[in-house]
Coordinates of N, CA and C in Angstrom, one line a residue:
M1 N 0.8 -1.2 0.0 CA 0.0 0.0 0.0 C 0.9 1.2 0.0
T2 N 0.5 2.3 -0.8 CA 1.3 3.5 -0.8 C 0.7 4.5 0.1
A3 N 1.6 5.4 0.5 CA 1.2 6.5 1.4 C 0.4 7.5 0.6
S4 N -0.6 8.2 1.2 CA -1.3 9.2 0.6 C -1.2 10.5 1.4
T5 N -1.5 11.6 0.8 CA -1.4 12.9 1.5 C -2.8 13.4 1.8
D6 N -3.2 13.7 3.0 CA -4.4 14.3 3.4 C -4.4 15.7 2.9
L7 N -5.3 16.1 2.0 CA -5.3 17.4 1.4 C -5.5 18.6 2.4
G8 N -5.9 18.2 3.7 CA -6.1 19.2 4.7 C -4.8 19.4 5.5
S9 N -3.7 18.7 5.3 CA -2.5 18.8 6.1 C -1.3 19.3 5.2
A10 N -0.2 19.6 5.8 CA 1.0 20.0 5.1 C 1.5 18.9 4.2
P11 N 2.1 19.0 3.0 CA 2.1 20.3 2.3 C 0.7 20.8 2.0
S12 N 0.6 22.0 1.5 CA -0.8 22.6 1.3 C -1.5 21.8 0.2
A13 N -2.8 21.9 0.3 CA -3.7 21.2 -0.7 C -3.4 21.7 -2.1
T14 N -3.1 23.0 -2.2 CA -2.7 23.6 -3.5 C -1.4 23.0 -4.1
D15 N -0.4 22.8 -3.2 CA 0.8 22.2 -3.7 C 0.6 20.7 -4.1
V16 N -0.2 20.0 -3.4 CA -0.4 18.6 -3.7 C -1.2 18.5 -5.1
F17 N -2.2 19.4 -5.2 CA -3.1 19.5 -6.4 C -2.2 19.7 -7.6
R18 N -1.3 20.7 -7.5 CA -0.5 21.1 -8.6 C 0.5 19.9 -8.9
S19 N 1.0 19.3 -7.9 CA 1.9 18.1 -8.2 C 1.2 17.0 -8.9
V20 N 0.0 16.7 -8.5 CA -0.8 15.7 -9.2 C -1.0 16.0 -10.6
F21 N -1.4 17.3 -10.9 CA -1.7 17.6 -12.3 C -0.5 17.8 -13.1
R22 N 0.7 18.0 -12.5 CA 1.9 18.0 -13.3 C 2.1 16.6 -14.0
R23 N 1.6 15.6 -13.4 CA 1.7 14.2 -13.8 C 0.7 13.9 -14.9
H24 N -0.3 14.7 -15.1 CA -1.4 14.5 -16.0 C -1.0 15.2 -17.3
A25 N -0.8 14.4 -18.4 CA -0.6 14.9 -19.7 C -1.8 15.5 -20.3
A26 N -1.7 16.7 -20.9 CA -2.9 17.3 -21.5 C -2.5 17.9 -22.8
G27 N -3.5 17.9 -23.7 CA -3.4 18.6 -25.0 C -3.2 20.1 -24.8
V28 N -2.6 20.7 -25.8 CA -2.4 22.2 -25.7 C -3.2 22.9 -26.7
A29 N -3.9 23.9 -26.3 CA -4.8 24.7 -27.2 C -4.5 26.1 -26.9
V30 N -4.8 27.0 -27.9 CA -4.8 28.4 -27.7 C -6.3 28.9 -27.9
I31 N -6.8 29.6 -27.0 CA -8.1 30.2 -27.0 C -7.9 31.7 -27.5
T32 N -8.7 32.1 -28.4 CA -8.7 33.5 -28.9 C -10.1 34.2 -28.8
A33 N -10.1 35.5 -28.7 CA -11.3 36.2 -28.8 C -11.0 37.6 -29.3
D34 N -12.0 38.2 -29.9 CA -11.9 39.6 -30.4 C -12.6 40.6 -29.6
G35 N -11.9 41.7 -29.3 CA -12.5 42.8 -28.6 C -11.9 44.1 -29.2
A36 N -11.6 45.0 -28.4 CA -10.9 46.3 -28.8 C -9.6 45.9 -29.6
R37 N -9.0 44.8 -29.1 CA -7.9 44.2 -29.8 C -8.0 42.7 -29.6
P38 N -7.4 41.8 -30.4 CA -7.5 40.4 -30.2 C -6.7 40.0 -29.0
V39 N -7.3 39.0 -28.3 CA -6.6 38.4 -27.1 C -6.5 36.9 -27.3
G40 N -5.6 36.3 -26.6 CA -5.5 34.8 -26.6 C -4.6 34.3 -25.5
F41 N -4.8 33.1 -25.2 CA -4.0 32.4 -24.1 C -3.9 30.9 -24.4
T42 N -2.8 30.4 -23.8 CA -2.6 28.9 -23.9 C -3.4 28.2 -22.9
A43 N -4.1 27.2 -23.2 CA -4.9 26.4 -22.3 C -4.6 24.9 -22.4
T44 N -4.6 24.3 -21.2 CA -4.5 22.8 -21.2 C -5.8 22.2 -20.6
S45 N -6.7 23.1 -20.4 CA -8.0 22.7 -19.7 C -9.1 22.4 -20.7
L46 N -8.8 22.3 -22.0 CA -9.8 22.1 -23.0 C -10.4 20.7 -22.9
T47 N -11.8 20.7 -22.8 CA -12.5 19.4 -22.6 C -13.7 19.3 -23.5
S48 N -13.9 18.2 -24.1 CA -15.1 17.9 -24.8 C -16.2 17.7 -23.8
V49 N -17.4 18.4 -23.9 CA -18.5 18.2 -23.0 C -19.6 17.4 -23.5
A50 N -20.0 17.6 -24.7 CA -21.1 16.9 -25.3 C -21.0 16.9 -26.8
A51 N -21.5 15.8 -27.5 CA -21.5 15.8 -28.9 C -22.8 16.4 -29.5
E52 N -23.9 16.4 -28.8 CA -25.2 16.9 -29.3 C -25.8 17.7 -28.2
P53 N -25.8 19.0 -28.3 CA -25.0 19.8 -29.3 C -23.5 19.8 -29.0
P54 N -22.7 20.1 -30.0 CA -21.3 20.0 -29.8 C -20.7 21.1 -28.9
L55 N -20.5 20.7 -27.6 CA -20.1 21.6 -26.5 C -18.7 21.2 -26.1
L56 N -17.9 22.3 -25.7 CA -16.6 22.1 -25.1 C -16.5 23.1 -23.9
S57 N -15.5 22.9 -23.1 CA -15.2 23.8 -22.0 C -13.7 24.1 -21.9
F58 N -13.4 25.2 -21.3 CA -12.0 25.5 -20.9 C -12.1 26.4 -19.7
G59 N -11.0 26.5 -19.0 CA -10.9 27.4 -17.8 C -10.0 28.6 -18.1
I60 N -10.4 29.7 -17.5 CA -9.6 30.9 -17.6 C -9.6 31.6 -16.2
S61 N -8.4 32.1 -15.8 CA -8.3 32.8 -14.6 C -8.9 34.2 -14.8
I62 N -9.6 34.6 -13.7 CA -10.3 36.0 -13.8 C -9.2 37.1 -13.7
G63 N -8.0 36.7 -13.3 CA -6.8 37.6 -13.3 C -6.1 37.7 -14.6
S64 N -6.5 36.9 -15.6 CA -5.8 36.9 -16.9 C -6.1 38.2 -17.6
S65 N -5.1 38.6 -18.3 CA -5.3 39.8 -19.2 C -6.3 39.6 -20.3
S66 N -6.5 38.3 -20.6 CA -7.5 38.0 -21.7 C -9.0 37.9 -21.1
W67 N -9.1 37.8 -19.8 CA -10.4 37.6 -19.2 C -11.4 38.6 -19.5
P68 N -11.1 39.9 -19.4 CA -12.2 40.9 -19.7 C -12.8 40.8 -21.2
T69 N -11.9 40.5 -22.1 CA -12.4 40.3 -23.5 C -13.2 39.0 -23.6
V70 N -12.7 37.9 -23.0 CA -13.4 36.6 -23.1 C -14.7 36.7 -22.3
A71 N -14.7 37.5 -21.2 CA -16.0 37.6 -20.5 C -17.1 38.3 -21.3
A72 N -16.7 39.2 -22.2 CA -17.7 39.9 -23.0 C -17.9 39.2 -24.4
A73 N -17.1 38.3 -24.8 CA -17.1 37.8 -26.2 C -18.4 36.9 -26.4
E74 N -19.0 37.0 -27.5 CA -20.0 36.1 -27.9 C -19.5 34.8 -28.6
H75 N -18.3 34.9 -29.2 CA -17.6 33.8 -29.8 C -16.2 33.8 -29.4
V76 N -15.6 32.6 -29.4 CA -14.2 32.4 -29.2 C -13.6 31.4 -30.2
G77 N -12.3 31.5 -30.4 CA -11.6 30.5 -31.3 C -10.9 29.5 -30.4
V78 N -10.9 28.3 -30.8 CA -10.2 27.2 -30.1 C -9.3 26.5 -31.1
H79 N -8.0 26.6 -30.8 CA -7.0 26.1 -31.7 C -6.2 24.9 -31.0
V80 N -6.3 23.8 -31.6 CA -5.5 22.6 -31.2 C -4.1 22.7 -31.8
L81 N -3.1 22.8 -30.9 CA -1.8 23.0 -31.5 C -1.1 21.6 -31.8
G82 N -0.2 21.7 -32.8 CA 0.6 20.6 -33.2 C 1.9 20.6 -32.6
E83 N 2.6 19.5 -32.6 CA 3.9 19.3 -32.0 C 4.9 20.3 -32.5
H84 N 4.7 20.8 -33.7 CA 5.6 21.8 -34.4 C 5.3 23.3 -33.8
Q85 N 4.4 23.4 -32.9 CA 4.0 24.8 -32.4 C 4.3 25.1 -31.0
E86 N 5.4 24.5 -30.5 CA 5.8 24.7 -29.1 C 6.1 26.2 -28.8
E87 N 6.7 26.9 -29.8 CA 7.0 28.3 -29.6 C 5.7 29.1 -29.6
L88 N 4.8 28.8 -30.4 CA 3.5 29.5 -30.4 C 2.8 29.3 -29.0
A89 N 2.8 28.1 -28.5 CA 2.2 27.8 -27.2 C 2.9 28.6 -26.1
A90 N 4.2 28.7 -26.2 CA 5.0 29.5 -25.2 C 4.7 31.0 -25.3
T91 N 4.5 31.5 -26.6 CA 4.2 32.9 -26.8 C 2.8 33.2 -26.1
F92 N 1.8 32.4 -26.4 CA 0.5 32.7 -25.8 C 0.4 32.4 -24.3
A93 N 1.4 31.7 -23.8 CA 1.5 31.5 -22.3 C 2.2 32.6 -21.6
R94 N 3.0 33.3 -22.3 CA 3.9 34.3 -21.7 C 3.2 35.6 -21.4
S95 N 3.2 36.0 -20.1 CA 2.6 37.3 -19.7 C 3.3 38.5 -20.4
G96 N 2.6 39.4 -21.0 CA 3.2 40.6 -21.6 C 3.7 40.4 -23.0
A97 N 3.6 39.2 -23.5 CA 4.1 39.0 -24.9 C 3.1 39.6 -25.9
D98 N 3.7 40.0 -27.1 CA 2.9 40.5 -28.2 C 2.4 39.3 -28.9
R99 N 1.3 38.7 -28.5 CA 0.9 37.4 -29.0 C 0.5 37.4 -30.4
F100 N 0.0 38.5 -30.9 CA -0.5 38.5 -32.3 C 0.5 39.2 -33.3
G101 N 1.6 39.6 -32.7 CA 2.7 40.2 -33.6 C 3.5 39.1 -34.2
P102 N 4.4 39.5 -35.2 CA 5.3 38.5 -35.8 C 6.1 37.7 -34.7
P103 N 6.2 36.5 -34.9 CA 6.0 35.6 -36.0 C 4.6 35.0 -36.1
T104 N 3.7 35.3 -35.2 CA 2.4 34.7 -35.2 C 1.6 35.1 -36.5
V105 N 1.1 34.2 -37.2 CA 0.3 34.4 -38.4 C -1.1 34.1 -38.1
W106 N -2.0 35.0 -38.3 CA -3.4 34.9 -38.0 C -4.3 35.7 -39.0
R107 N -5.6 35.4 -39.0 CA -6.5 36.1 -39.8 C -7.8 36.2 -39.0
S108 N -8.7 37.1 -39.4 CA -10.0 37.3 -38.8 C -10.9 36.2 -39.5
G109 N -11.5 35.4 -38.6 CA -12.4 34.3 -39.1 C -13.8 34.6 -38.9
P110 N -14.7 33.5 -38.9 CA -16.1 33.7 -38.7 C -16.4 34.5 -37.4
H111 N -17.3 35.4 -37.4 CA -17.7 36.2 -36.3 C -16.6 37.0 -35.8
G112 N -15.6 37.3 -36.6 CA -14.5 38.2 -36.2 C -13.5 37.6 -35.3
V113 N -13.6 36.3 -35.1 CA -12.7 35.6 -34.1 C -11.3 35.4 -34.8
P114 N -10.2 35.8 -34.0 CA -8.9 35.6 -34.6 C -8.6 34.1 -34.7
L115 N -8.2 33.7 -35.9 CA -7.8 32.3 -36.2 C -6.3 32.3 -36.5
L116 N -5.6 31.4 -35.8 CA -4.2 31.2 -36.0 C -4.0 30.2 -37.1
E117 N -3.0 30.5 -38.0 CA -2.6 29.7 -39.1 C -1.7 28.6 -38.7
G118 N -1.8 27.4 -39.4 CA -0.9 26.3 -39.2 C -1.2 25.4 -38.0
V119 N -2.4 25.6 -37.4 CA -2.7 24.7 -36.3 C -3.3 23.4 -36.8
S120 N -3.2 22.4 -35.9 CA -3.7 21.1 -36.3 C -5.2 21.0 -36.5
A121 N -6.0 21.8 -35.8 CA -7.4 21.9 -35.9 C -7.9 23.2 -35.2
W122 N -9.0 23.7 -35.7 CA -9.6 24.9 -35.0 C -11.1 24.8 -35.0
L123 N -11.7 25.5 -34.1 CA -13.2 25.7 -34.0 C -13.4 27.1 -33.6
V124 N -14.5 27.6 -34.2 CA -15.1 28.9 -33.7 C -16.4 28.5 -32.9
C125 N -16.5 29.0 -31.7 CA -17.6 28.5 -30.8 C -18.3 29.7 -30.2
R126 N -19.6 29.5 -30.1 CA -20.5 30.5 -29.5 C -20.5 30.2 -28.0
V127 N -20.2 31.2 -27.2 CA -20.2 31.0 -25.7 C -21.6 30.9 -25.2
V128 N -21.9 29.8 -24.4 CA -23.2 29.6 -23.9 C -23.2 29.7 -22.4
A129 N -22.1 29.7 -21.7 CA -22.1 29.8 -20.2 C -20.7 30.2 -19.7
R130 N -20.6 30.9 -18.6 CA -19.4 31.2 -17.9 C -19.7 30.9 -16.5
V131 N -19.1 29.8 -16.0 CA -19.4 29.2 -14.7 C -18.3 29.6 -13.7
P132 N -18.7 30.3 -12.5 CA -17.6 30.6 -11.5 C -17.0 29.3 -11.0
A133 N -15.7 29.3 -10.8 CA -15.0 28.1 -10.3 C -13.7 28.6 -9.6
G134 N -13.9 29.0 -8.3 CA -12.7 29.6 -7.6 C -12.3 30.9 -8.2
D135 N -10.9 30.9 -8.5 CA -10.4 32.1 -9.1 C -10.4 32.0 -10.6
H136 N -11.2 31.1 -11.2 CA -11.3 30.9 -12.6 C -12.8 31.0 -13.0
R137 N -13.0 30.9 -14.3 CA -14.3 30.7 -14.9 C -14.2 29.6 -15.8
I138 N -15.2 28.7 -15.8 CA -15.3 27.6 -16.8 C -16.2 28.2 -17.9
V139 N -15.6 28.3 -19.1 CA -16.4 28.7 -20.2 C -16.9 27.5 -21.0
V140 N -18.2 27.5 -21.2 CA -18.8 26.4 -22.0 C -19.2 27.1 -23.3
A141 N -18.9 26.4 -24.4 CA -19.1 27.0 -25.8 C -19.5 25.9 -26.8
E142 N -20.4 26.3 -27.7 CA -20.9 25.4 -28.7 C -20.1 25.7 -30.0
A143 N -19.6 24.6 -30.6 CA -18.9 24.7 -31.9 C -19.9 25.1 -33.0
V144 N -19.5 26.1 -33.8 CA -20.3 26.5 -34.9 C -19.6 26.5 -36.3
H145 N -18.3 26.5 -36.3 CA -17.5 26.4 -37.5 C -16.2 25.7 -37.1
G146 N -15.5 25.1 -38.0 CA -14.2 24.5 -37.7 C -13.5 23.8 -38.9
D147 N -12.3 23.4 -38.6 CA -11.5 22.7 -39.6 C -10.6 21.7 -38.8
P148 N -10.8 20.4 -39.0 CA -10.0 19.4 -38.3 C -8.8 18.9 -39.1
H149 N -8.5 19.6 -40.3 CA -7.5 19.0 -41.2 C -6.2 19.7 -41.3
G150 N -5.7 20.3 -40.2 CA -4.4 21.0 -40.2 C -3.3 20.0 -40.0
P151 N -2.0 20.5 -40.1 CA -0.9 19.6 -40.0 C -0.5 19.2 -38.6
G152 N 0.3 18.1 -38.5 CA 1.0 17.8 -37.3 C 0.2 16.9 -36.3
R153 N 1.0 16.3 -35.5 CA 0.5 15.5 -34.3 C 0.4 16.4 -33.1
P154 N -0.4 16.0 -32.1 CA -0.7 17.0 -31.1 C 0.5 17.3 -30.2
L155 N 0.4 18.6 -29.7 CA 1.4 19.0 -28.7 C 0.8 18.7 -27.3
L156 N 1.6 18.2 -26.4 CA 1.2 17.9 -25.1 C 1.9 18.7 -24.1
Y157 N 1.3 18.8 -22.9 CA 1.9 19.5 -21.7 C 2.0 18.5 -20.6
H158 N 3.2 18.3 -20.1 CA 3.4 17.3 -19.0 C 4.6 17.7 -18.2
Q159 N 4.5 17.6 -16.9 CA 5.7 17.9 -16.0 C 6.2 19.3 -16.3
G160 N 5.3 20.2 -16.6 CA 5.7 21.6 -16.7 C 6.4 21.9 -18.0
R161 N 6.4 21.0 -19.0 CA 7.0 21.2 -20.3 C 6.1 20.8 -21.4
F162 N 6.4 21.4 -22.6 CA 5.7 21.0 -23.8 C 6.4 19.7 -24.3
N163 N 5.6 18.8 -24.8 CA 6.1 17.5 -25.3 C 5.4 17.0 -26.5
A164 N 5.9 16.1 -27.2 CA 5.3 15.5 -28.4 C 5.0 14.0 -28.1
L165 N 4.1 13.4 -28.8 CA 3.9 12.0 -28.7 C 5.1 11.2 -29.2
R166 N 5.4 10.1 -28.6 CA 6.5 9.3 -29.2 C 5.9 8.4 -30.3
H167 N 6.8 8.1 -31.3 CA 6.3 7.2 -32.4 C 6.2 5.8 -31.9

């Protein structure tokens, strides 16, 4: 039998929680929205919620510089990154970065949503709910446009680093 950690004792519940999720491999996505200027952020919390209607969810910190725009957006872009896009993932994860400046290549897509070029797949989604969850909001959105035919195998996030699938 292995030892477990009571989440109510030291180390803190937050530390244990973070340590557990560092061991969980997750796909890497970039979420975008249009406002006074385009915003976007790297997300590893992207989840399929339902097939009928086609719903997904992702989490965003209410302290994020992207939150005010996402909070008001009717539509968001969801971009599944390929293993060739580690630098793009890092750019959209970095605070204060010019995320839409060179070398990022993007265009305005359906409903004015910023769409990143060269991603493995993308969706434009209509936001249907923003659910409070601690210092985050869970955004639930319905896919209304998309393209699943981009290049590359998926980019993953594990142990605090971006990774690719092994052959």
